[in-house]
PDB file of C-alpha atoms and ligand atoms in Angstrom:
ATOM      1  CA  MET A 155     204.087 116.170  18.172  1.00  0.00           C
ATOM      2  CA  SER A 156     201.411 117.874  20.299  1.00  0.00           C
ATOM      3  CA  LYS A 157     200.630 116.576  23.782  1.00  0.00           C
ATOM      4  CA  VAL A 158     197.334 115.172  22.555  1.00  0.00           C
ATOM      5  CA  ALA A 159     198.985 113.430  19.621  1.00  0.00           C
ATOM      6  CA  LYS A 160     201.640 111.997  21.939  1.00  0.00           C
ATOM      7  CA  LYS A 161     198.959 110.610  24.229  1.00  0.00           C
ATOM      8  CA  THR A 162     197.174 109.033  21.283  1.00  0.00           C
ATOM      9  CA  ALA A 163     200.412 107.581  19.969  1.00  0.00           C
ATOM     10  CA  SER A 164     201.141 105.933  23.282  1.00  0.00           C
ATOM     11  CA  LYS A 165     197.662 104.351  23.517  1.00  0.00           C
ATOM     12  CA  PRO A 166     198.306 100.970  21.845  1.00  0.00           C
ATOM     13  CA  ALA A 167     200.743  99.967  24.598  1.00  0.00           C
ATOM     14  CA  ALA A 168     198.297 101.066  27.302  1.00  0.00           C
ATOM     15  CA  ARG A 169     195.503  99.130  25.602  1.00  0.00           C
ATOM     16  CA  THR A 170     197.590  95.941  25.459  1.00  0.00           C
ATOM     17  CA  LYS A 171     198.171  96.253  29.200  1.00  0.00           C
ATOM     18  CA  SER A 172     194.484  96.743  30.028  1.00  0.00           C
ATOM     19  CA  VAL A 173     193.541  93.718  27.875  1.00  0.00           C
ATOM     20  CA  LYS A 174     195.755  91.573  30.051  1.00  0.00           C
ATOM     21  CA  LYS A 175     194.125  92.755  33.285  1.00  0.00           C
ATOM     22  CA  PRO A 176     190.696  90.996  33.380  1.00  0.00           C
ATOM     23  CA  PRO A 177     191.931  87.543  34.554  1.00  0.00           C
ATOM     24  CA  ALA A 178     193.474  89.146  37.652  1.00  0.00           C
ATOM     25  CA  ALA A 179     190.306  91.150  38.300  1.00  0.00           C
ATOM     26  CA  LYS A 180     188.218  88.007  37.893  1.00  0.00           C
ATOM     27  CA  ALA A 181     190.433  86.080  40.309  1.00  0.00           C
ATOM     28  CA  VAL A 182     189.877  88.766  42.943  1.00  0.00           C
ATOM     29  CA  ARG A 183     186.096  88.766  42.422  1.00  0.00           C
ATOM     30  CA  ALA A 184     185.906  84.966  42.525  1.00  0.00           C
ATOM     31  CA  ARG A 185     187.375  84.627  46.028  1.00  0.00           C
ATOM     32  CA  THR A 186     185.306  83.523  49.028  1.00  0.00           C
ATOM     33  CA  PRO A 187     182.883  86.331  49.957  1.00  0.00           C
ATOM     34  CA  ASN A 188     183.843  88.284  53.076  1.00  0.00           C
ATOM     35  CA  PRO A 189     181.170  88.871  55.793  1.00  0.00           C
ATOM     36  CA  ARG A 190     179.975  92.131  54.152  1.00  0.00           C
ATOM     37  CA  GLU A 191     179.728  90.526  50.725  1.00  0.00           C
ATOM     38  CA  ARG A 192     177.826  87.600  52.248  1.00  0.00           C
ATOM     39  CA  GLN A 193     174.957  89.947  53.034  1.00  0.00           C
ATOM     40  CA  ARG A 194     175.003  91.615  49.646  1.00  0.00           C
ATOM     41  CA  PHE A 195     172.210  89.760  47.816  1.00  0.00           C
ATOM     42  CA  THR A 196     168.600  89.085  48.784  1.00  0.00           C
ATOM     43  CA  LEU A 197     166.501  86.989  46.445  1.00  0.00           C
ATOM     44  CA  HIS A 198     162.747  87.533  46.497  1.00  0.00           C
ATOM     45  CA  GLY A 199     161.223  84.406  45.011  1.00  0.00           C
ATOM     46  CA  ASN A 200     158.790  81.560  45.254  1.00  0.00           C
ATOM     47  CA  ALA A 201     159.487  77.861  45.781  1.00  0.00           C
ATOM     48  CA  LEU A 202     157.568  76.814  42.666  1.00  0.00           C
ATOM     49  CA  SER A 203     159.045  79.467  40.400  1.00  0.00           C
ATOM     50  CA  GLY A 204     161.437  78.301  37.687  1.00  0.00           C
ATOM     51  CA  PRO A 205     162.767  81.824  37.036  1.00  0.00           C
ATOM     52  CA  SER A 206     163.466  82.227  40.786  1.00  0.00           C
ATOM     53  CA  TYR A 207     165.296  78.907  40.687  1.00  0.00           C
ATOM     54  CA  THR A 208     167.652  80.027  37.891  1.00  0.00           C
ATOM     55  CA  VAL A 209     168.806  82.985  40.003  1.00  0.00           C
ATOM     56  CA  ALA A 210     169.212  80.842  43.123  1.00  0.00           C
ATOM     57  CA  LEU A 211     171.103  78.245  41.073  1.00  0.00           C
ATOM     58  CA  MET A 212     173.450  80.883  39.679  1.00  0.00           C
ATOM     59  CA  LEU A 213     174.244  82.120  43.189  1.00  0.00           C
ATOM     60  CA  ALA A 214     174.730  78.541  44.402  1.00  0.00           C
ATOM     61  CA  LEU A 215     177.059  77.680  41.505  1.00  0.00           C
ATOM     62  CA  CYS A 216     178.994  80.884  42.209  1.00  0.00           C
ATOM     63  CA  ARG A 217     179.146  79.760  45.864  1.00  0.00           C
ATOM     64  CA  HIS A 218     177.730  83.128  46.826  1.00  0.00           C
ATOM     65  CA  PRO A 219     175.425  83.128  49.864  1.00  0.00           C
ATOM     66  CA  TYR A 220     172.188  85.108  49.743  1.00  0.00           C
ATOM     67  CA  SER A 221     169.193  85.881  51.888  1.00  0.00           C
ATOM     68  CA  TYR A 222     165.899  84.594  50.627  1.00  0.00           C
ATOM     69  CA  ILE A 223     162.469  86.197  50.970  1.00  0.00           C
ATOM     70  CA  HIS A 224     159.450  84.038  50.193  1.00  0.00           C
ATOM     71  CA  VAL A 225     156.862  85.914  48.121  1.00  0.00           C
ATOM     72  CA  ASN A 226     153.405  84.423  48.541  1.00  0.00           C
ATOM     73  CA  LEU A 227     151.957  84.479  45.020  1.00  0.00           C
ATOM     74  CA  ARG A 228     148.724  82.811  46.112  1.00  0.00           C
ATOM     75  CA  GLU A 229     148.026  85.727  48.446  1.00  0.00           C
ATOM     76  CA  GLY A 230     148.978  88.204  45.715  1.00  0.00           C
ATOM     77  CA  GLN A 231     151.992  89.650  47.566  1.00  0.00           C
ATOM     78  CA  HIS A 232     153.683  90.207  44.194  1.00  0.00           C
ATOM     79  CA  LYS A 233     150.994  92.752  43.225  1.00  0.00           C
ATOM     80  CA  GLN A 234     151.184  94.805  46.436  1.00  0.00           C
ATOM     81  CA  PRO A 235     152.723  98.296  46.319  1.00  0.00           C
ATOM     82  CA  ASP A 236     155.619  97.335  48.615  1.00  0.00           C
ATOM     83  CA  TYR A 237     156.605  94.552  46.207  1.00  0.00           C
ATOM     84  CA  LEU A 238     155.956  96.544  43.040  1.00  0.00           C
ATOM     85  CA  VAL A 239     158.702  98.969  44.072  1.00  0.00           C
ATOM     86  CA  LYS A 240     161.062  95.978  43.944  1.00  0.00           C
ATOM     87  CA  ASN A 241     159.736  94.528  40.697  1.00  0.00           C
ATOM     88  CA  ARG A 242     157.630  96.851  38.548  1.00  0.00           C
ATOM     89  CA  TYR A 243     156.342  93.827  36.580  1.00  0.00           C
ATOM     90  CA  GLY A 244     154.740  92.286  39.647  1.00  0.00           C
ATOM     91  CA  GLN A 245     156.607  89.006  39.255  1.00  0.00           C
ATOM     92  CA  VAL A 246     159.203  86.910  41.010  1.00  0.00           C
ATOM     93  CA  PRO A 247     162.147  86.880  41.078  1.00  0.00           C
ATOM     94  CA  ALA A 248     163.624  90.187  42.209  1.00  0.00           C
ATOM     95  CA  LEU A 249     167.191  90.404  43.409  1.00  0.00           C
ATOM     96  CA  ARG A 250     168.295  93.101  45.812  1.00  0.00           C
ATOM     97  CA  ASP A 251     171.917  94.133  45.466  1.00  0.00           C
ATOM     98  CA  GLY A 252     172.606  96.760  48.100  1.00  0.00           C
ATOM     99  CA  HIS A 253     170.010  99.457  47.466  1.00  0.00           C
ATOM    100  CA  ALA A 254     169.167  98.395  43.918  1.00  0.00           C
ATOM    101  CA  PHE A 255     166.708  95.786  42.706  1.00  0.00           C
ATOM    102  CA  VAL A 256     167.366  93.864  39.509  1.00  0.00           C
ATOM    103  CA  VAL A 257     164.567  91.929  37.818  1.00  0.00           C
ATOM    104  CA  GLN A 258     163.819  89.574  34.912  1.00  0.00           C
ATOM    105  CA  SER A 259     165.639  86.322  35.598  1.00  0.00           C
ATOM    106  CA  ALA A 260     167.700  86.226  32.386  1.00  0.00           C
ATOM    107  CA  ALA A 261     168.792  89.833  32.935  1.00  0.00           C
ATOM    108  CA  ILE A 262     169.632  88.992  36.563  1.00  0.00           C
ATOM    109  CA  LEU A 263     171.807  86.100  35.382  1.00  0.00           C
ATOM    110  CA  ALA A 264     173.683  88.461  33.069  1.00  0.00           C
ATOM    111  CA  TYR A 265     174.058  90.984  35.902  1.00  0.00           C
ATOM    112  CA  LEU A 266     175.420  88.358  38.288  1.00  0.00           C
ATOM    113  CA  ALA A 267     177.811  87.013  35.651  1.00  0.00           C
ATOM    114  CA  ASP A 268     179.236  90.530  35.302  1.00  0.00           C
ATOM    115  CA  GLU A 269     179.300  91.258  39.018  1.00  0.00           C
ATOM    116  CA  LEU A 270     180.700  87.930  40.196  1.00  0.00           C
ATOM    117  CA  GLY A 271     182.904  87.261  37.175  1.00  0.00           C
ATOM    118  CA  LYS A 272     181.548  83.750  36.671  1.00  0.00           C
ATOM    119  CA  PHE A 273     179.591  81.917  33.961  1.00  0.00           C
ATOM    120  CA  GLY A 274     179.732  84.965  31.714  1.00  0.00           C
ATOM    121  CA  ALA A 275     181.342  85.617  28.357  1.00  0.00           C
ATOM    122  CA  ARG A 276     185.029  86.112  27.752  1.00  0.00           C
ATOM    123  CA  GLN A 277     184.649  87.903  24.447  1.00  0.00           C
ATOM    124  CA  PRO A 278     181.919  89.864  22.607  1.00  0.00           C
ATOM    125  CA  LEU A 279     180.822  87.127  20.221  1.00  0.00           C
ATOM    126  CA  GLU A 280     180.432  84.686  23.098  1.00  0.00           C
ATOM    127  CA  SER A 281     178.438  87.333  24.957  1.00  0.00           C
ATOM    128  CA  GLN A 282     176.169  87.675  21.947  1.00  0.00           C
ATOM    129  CA  ARG A 283     175.700  83.888  21.679  1.00  0.00           C
ATOM    130  CA  ILE A 284     174.761  83.669  25.363  1.00  0.00           C
ATOM    131  CA  ARG A 285     172.227  86.468  24.950  1.00  0.00           C
ATOM    132  CA  GLU A 286     170.738  84.748  21.914  1.00  0.00           C
ATOM    133  CA  TRP A 287     170.106  81.607  23.922  1.00  0.00           C
ATOM    134  CA  LEU A 288     168.646  83.479  26.853  1.00  0.00           C
ATOM    135  CA  PHE A 289     166.230  85.377  24.590  1.00  0.00           C
ATOM    136  CA  TRP A 290     165.361  82.205  22.666  1.00  0.00           C
ATOM    137  CA  GLN A 291     164.816  80.277  25.857  1.00  0.00           C
ATOM    138  CA  TRP A 292     162.093  82.670  27.016  1.00  0.00           C
ATOM    139  CA  ASP A 293     160.589  82.921  23.564  1.00  0.00           C
ATOM    140  CA  LYS A 294     160.458  79.280  22.527  1.00  0.00           C
ATOM    141  CA  LEU A 295     161.238  76.983  25.446  1.00  0.00           C
ATOM    142  CA  ALA A 296     160.038  78.477  28.715  1.00  0.00           C
ATOM    143  CA  THR A 297     156.667  79.695  27.504  1.00  0.00           C
ATOM    144  CA  PRO A 298     155.214  76.371  26.309  1.00  0.00           C
ATOM    145  CA  LEU A 299     156.924  74.252  28.948  1.00  0.00           C
ATOM    146  CA  TYR A 300     155.997  76.438  31.905  1.00  0.00           C
ATOM    147  CA  ARG A 301     152.402  76.773  30.641  1.00  0.00           C
ATOM    148  CA  LEU A 302     152.064  72.979  30.426  1.00  0.00           C
ATOM    149  CA  ARG A 303     153.502  72.671  33.911  1.00  0.00           C
ATOM    150  CA  ALA A 304     151.127  75.329  35.237  1.00  0.00           C
ATOM    151  CA  ARG A 305     148.173  73.454  33.708  1.00  0.00           C
ATOM    152  CA  ASN A 306     149.268  70.198  35.320  1.00  0.00           C
ATOM    153  CA  ARG A 307     149.570  71.955  38.671  1.00  0.00           C
ATOM    154  CA  GLY A 308     146.088  73.466  38.266  1.00  0.00           C
ATOM    155  CA  ILE A 309     147.469  77.016  38.134  1.00  0.00           C
ATOM    156  CA  ARG A 310     146.331  77.614  34.529  1.00  0.00           C
ATOM    157  CA  GLN A 311     143.327  76.278  32.702  1.00  0.00           C
ATOM    158  CA  PHE A 312     143.174  75.666  28.972  1.00  0.00           C
ATOM    159  CA  GLY A 313     141.684  73.038  26.704  1.00  0.00           C
ATOM    160  CA  GLU A 314     143.165  70.090  24.850  1.00  0.00           C
ATOM    161  CA  GLU A 315     143.772  72.024  21.630  1.00  0.00           C
ATOM    162  CA  THR A 316     145.916  74.605  23.431  1.00  0.00           C
ATOM    163  CA  ARG A 317     147.660  71.879  25.402  1.00  0.00           C
ATOM    164  CA  LEU A 318     148.581  70.178  22.150  1.00  0.00           C
ATOM    165  CA  MET A 319     149.863  73.459  20.710  1.00  0.00           C
ATOM    166  CA  TYR A 320     152.181  74.061  23.699  1.00  0.00           C
ATOM    167  CA  ASP A 321     153.264  70.430  23.692  1.00  0.00           C
ATOM    168  CA  THR A 322     154.244  70.679  20.007  1.00  0.00           C
ATOM    169  CA  GLU A 323     156.064  73.970  20.608  1.00  0.00           C
ATOM    170  CA  ALA A 324     157.951  72.583  23.611  1.00  0.00           C
ATOM    171  CA  ARG A 325     159.092  69.519  21.661  1.00  0.00           C
ATOM    172  CA  ALA A 326     160.225  71.686  18.741  1.00  0.00           C
ATOM    173  CA  ALA A 327     162.347  73.736  21.164  1.00  0.00           C
ATOM    174  CA  LEU A 328     163.790  70.576  22.722  1.00  0.00           C
ATOM    175  CA  ALA A 329     164.732  69.353  19.234  1.00  0.00           C
ATOM    176  CA  VAL A 330     166.677  72.600  18.677  1.00  0.00           C
ATOM    177  CA  LEU A 331     168.603  72.030  21.909  1.00  0.00           C
ATOM    178  CA  GLU A 332     169.241  68.380  21.059  1.00  0.00           C
ATOM    179  CA  GLN A 333     170.667  69.399  17.697  1.00  0.00           C
ATOM    180  CA  GLU A 334     172.828  72.146  19.183  1.00  0.00           C
ATOM    181  CA  LEU A 335     174.256  69.919  21.898  1.00  0.00           C
ATOM    182  CA  GLY A 336     175.684  67.731  19.142  1.00  0.00           C
ATOM    183  CA  LYS A 337     178.213  70.508  18.524  1.00  0.00           C
ATOM    184  CA  ASN A 338     179.398  71.264  22.042  1.00  0.00           C
ATOM    185  CA  ASP A 339     179.011  69.959  25.565  1.00  0.00           C
ATOM    186  CA  TRP A 340     177.505  73.246  26.716  1.00  0.00           C
ATOM    187  CA  ILE A 341     174.807  75.381  25.197  1.00  0.00           C
ATOM    188  CA  ALA A 342     176.845  78.416  24.217  1.00  0.00           C
ATOM    189  CA  GLY A 343     180.155  76.653  23.649  1.00  0.00           C
ATOM    190  CA  LYS A 344     182.840  74.686  25.373  1.00  0.00           C
ATOM    191  CA  ARG A 345     182.187  75.715  28.968  1.00  0.00           C
ATOM    192  CA  PRO A 346     179.143  76.244  31.169  1.00  0.00           C
ATOM    193  CA  THR A 347     177.646  79.744  31.088  1.00  0.00           C
ATOM    194  CA  ILE A 348     174.497  81.520  32.201  1.00  0.00           C
ATOM    195  CA  ALA A 349     172.881  80.167  29.010  1.00  0.00           C
ATOM    196  CA  ASP A 350     173.093  76.693  30.569  1.00  0.00           C
ATOM    197  CA  ILE A 351     171.786  77.947  33.900  1.00  0.00           C
ATOM    198  CA  GLY A 352     168.826  79.714  32.259  1.00  0.00           C
ATOM    199  CA  VAL A 353     167.907  76.740  30.094  1.00  0.00           C
ATOM    200  CA  TYR A 354     168.372  74.284  32.957  1.00  0.00           C
ATOM    201  CA  GLY A 355     165.845  76.292  34.961  1.00  0.00           C
ATOM    202  CA  VAL A 356     163.250  75.285  32.395  1.00  0.00           C
ATOM    203  CA  ILE A 357     164.372  71.742  31.557  1.00  0.00           C
ATOM    204  CA  ARG A 358     164.327  70.915  35.261  1.00  0.00           C
ATOM    205  CA  TYR A 359     160.520  71.072  35.141  1.00  0.00           C
ATOM    206  CA  ALA A 360     160.002  68.962  31.976  1.00  0.00           C
ATOM    207  CA  GLN A 361     158.622  66.045  33.961  1.00  0.00           C
ATOM    208  CA  GLU A 362     156.041  68.288  35.656  1.00  0.00           C
ATOM    209  CA  ALA A 363     155.050  69.472  32.180  1.00  0.00           C
ATOM    210  CA  HIS A 364     154.577  65.767  31.275  1.00  0.00           C
ATOM    211  CA  ILE A 365     157.387  65.924  28.757  1.00  0.00           C
ATOM    212  CA  ASP A 366     159.564  62.852  28.531  1.00  0.00           C
ATOM    213  CA  LEU A 367     163.194  63.740  27.806  1.00  0.00           C
ATOM    214  CA  ALA A 368     164.149  60.182  26.728  1.00  0.00           C
ATOM    215  CA  PRO A 369     163.970  61.067  22.995  1.00  0.00           C
ATOM    216  CA  TYR A 370     166.643  63.723  23.608  1.00  0.00           C
ATOM    217  CA  PRO A 371     169.762  61.807  24.755  1.00  0.00           C
ATOM    218  CA  ARG A 372     172.207  64.694  24.308  1.00  0.00           C
ATOM    219  CA  LEU A 373     169.946  66.937  26.324  1.00  0.00           C
ATOM    220  CA  LEU A 374     169.785  64.323  29.068  1.00  0.00           C
ATOM    221  CA  ALA A 375     173.589  64.028  29.111  1.00  0.00           C
ATOM    222  CA  TRP A 376     173.879  67.841  29.290  1.00  0.00           C
ATOM    223  CA  LYS A 377     171.323  67.934  32.131  1.00  0.00           C
ATOM    224  CA  GLN A 378     173.499  65.454  33.999  1.00  0.00           C
ATOM    225  CA  ARG A 379     176.586  67.610  33.386  1.00  0.00           C
ATOM    226  CA  VAL A 380     174.820  70.646  34.856  1.00  0.00           C
ATOM    227  CA  GLU A 381     173.792  68.598  37.900  1.00  0.00           C
ATOM    228  CA  GLU A 382     177.425  67.587  38.407  1.00  0.00           C
ATOM    229  CA  LEU A 383     178.706  71.172  38.517  1.00  0.00           C
ATOM    230  CA  PRO A 384     180.192  72.056  41.943  1.00  0.00           C
ATOM    231  CA  GLY A 385     177.609  73.874  44.043  1.00  0.00           C
ATOM    232  CA  PHE A 386     174.605  72.526  42.121  1.00  0.00           C
ATOM    233  CA  ALA A 387     171.435  72.029  44.164  1.00  0.00           C
ATOM    234  CA  PRO A 388     167.812  71.264  43.222  1.00  0.00           C
ATOM    235  CA  PRO A 389     164.992  73.827  43.596  1.00  0.00           C
ATOM    236  CA  GLU A 390     163.688  72.348  46.849  1.00  0.00           C
ATOM    237  CA  GLU A 391     167.064  73.008  48.505  1.00  0.00           C
ATOM    238  CA  LEU A 392     167.534  76.494  47.122  1.00  0.00           C
ATOM    239  CA  LEU A 393     163.993  77.855  47.352  1.00  0.00           C
ATOM    240  CA  PRO A 394     162.548  77.190  50.802  1.00  0.00           C
ATOM    241  CA  LEU A 395     158.882  77.679  51.657  1.00  0.00           C
ATOM    242  CA  GLU A 396     159.822  80.327  54.174  1.00  0.00           C
ATOM    243  CA  SER A 397     162.157  83.286  54.138  1.00  0.00           C
ATOM    244  CA  ARG A 398     165.759  82.541  55.073  1.00  0.00           C
ATOM    245  CA  LEU A 399     167.943  85.422  56.198  1.00  0.00           C
ATOM    246  CA  ILE A 400     171.692  85.279  56.607  1.00  0.00           C
TER     247      ILE A 400
HETATM  248  N1  LIG B 171     160.305  86.794  32.466  1.00  0.00           N
HETATM  249  C1  LIG B 171     160.122  86.813  33.903  1.00  0.00           C
HETATM  250  C2  LIG B 171     159.079  85.788  34.254  1.00  0.00           C
HETATM  251  C3  LIG B 171     158.815  85.711  35.712  1.00  0.00           C
HETATM  252  C4  LIG B 171     157.553  84.929  36.009  1.00  0.00           C
HETATM  253  O1  LIG B 171     156.839  84.448  35.125  1.00  0.00           O
HETATM  254  N2  LIG B 171     157.290  84.762  37.301  1.00  0.00           N
HETATM  255  C5  LIG B 171     156.061  84.150  37.709  1.00  0.00           C
HETATM  256  C6  LIG B 171     156.302  83.051  38.717  1.00  0.00           C
HETATM  257  S1  LIG B 171     157.221  81.753  37.987  1.00  0.00           S
HETATM  258  C7  LIG B 171     155.186  85.204  38.353  1.00  0.00           C
HETATM  259  O2  LIG B 171     155.666  86.013  39.111  1.00  0.00           O
HETATM  260  N3  LIG B 171     153.917  85.165  38.009  1.00  0.00           N
HETATM  261  C8  LIG B 171     152.961  86.080  38.507  1.00  0.00           C
HETATM  262  C9  LIG B 171     152.524  87.064  37.477  1.00  0.00           C
HETATM  263  O3  LIG B 171     153.081  87.099  36.380  1.00  0.00           O
HETATM  264  O4  LIG B 171     151.610  87.803  37.788  1.00  0.00           O
HETATM  265  C10 LIG B 171     161.457  86.503  34.571  1.00  0.00           C
HETATM  266  O5  LIG B 171     162.243  85.790  33.960  1.00  0.00           O
HETATM  267  O6  LIG B 171     161.717  86.997  35.673  1.00  0.00           O
END
């Protein structure tokens, strides 16, 4: 047998070994951050921003400290050149990790799940399911619910017909969640993942969108479960009105 063939022949054993490794790697990553790691992340966000909240919530649930920079949306800071180098889309949030900036809240959640080894998938199909929910959430849940909230806060203006359209869309999305939560306690399966964190970051604001969650009892029970996770904190605790450096 040639050297190459020998190497190939010995691969199955090596592969079995590497499959067993991830739990140990995860355990190392999940330990309490050391002083250098503590200063690793800086979240650029806004106190009223649901997407900023999902990232802050993820870091809180991972018990990972972070610095926080308040971006003043009213003054248009998010459209200034010095911010656009952090987030090319001119939006909050942006997360600095060392010298790199990662943007788009759902993508940031996925990044943090990989980096911190928490609330992510353990196998490819689970990873796919989580992604499906995160894409769906922005497509069908966040858009109508956040628009209704923005209207109620006076940030967006639109007439009754449009309000009714978003209201109908939001309720249709809530019905999907209600149905799905009849199968499992958590959105993407039997344990909490970034799909729950992303969706919670929208559901949290249902009241401000004037959407009553009472007709969705499973959703309410799930919301309670999220709020009971160790490290959970509401937006007002995680997103201050001023920058907070550590
Ligand atoms: N899909 C984006 C949405 C972010 C977003 O809508 N951010 C709002 C604040 S909640 C914003 O920056 N709005 C200003 C703008 O879009 O110009 C994400 O998930 O990061």
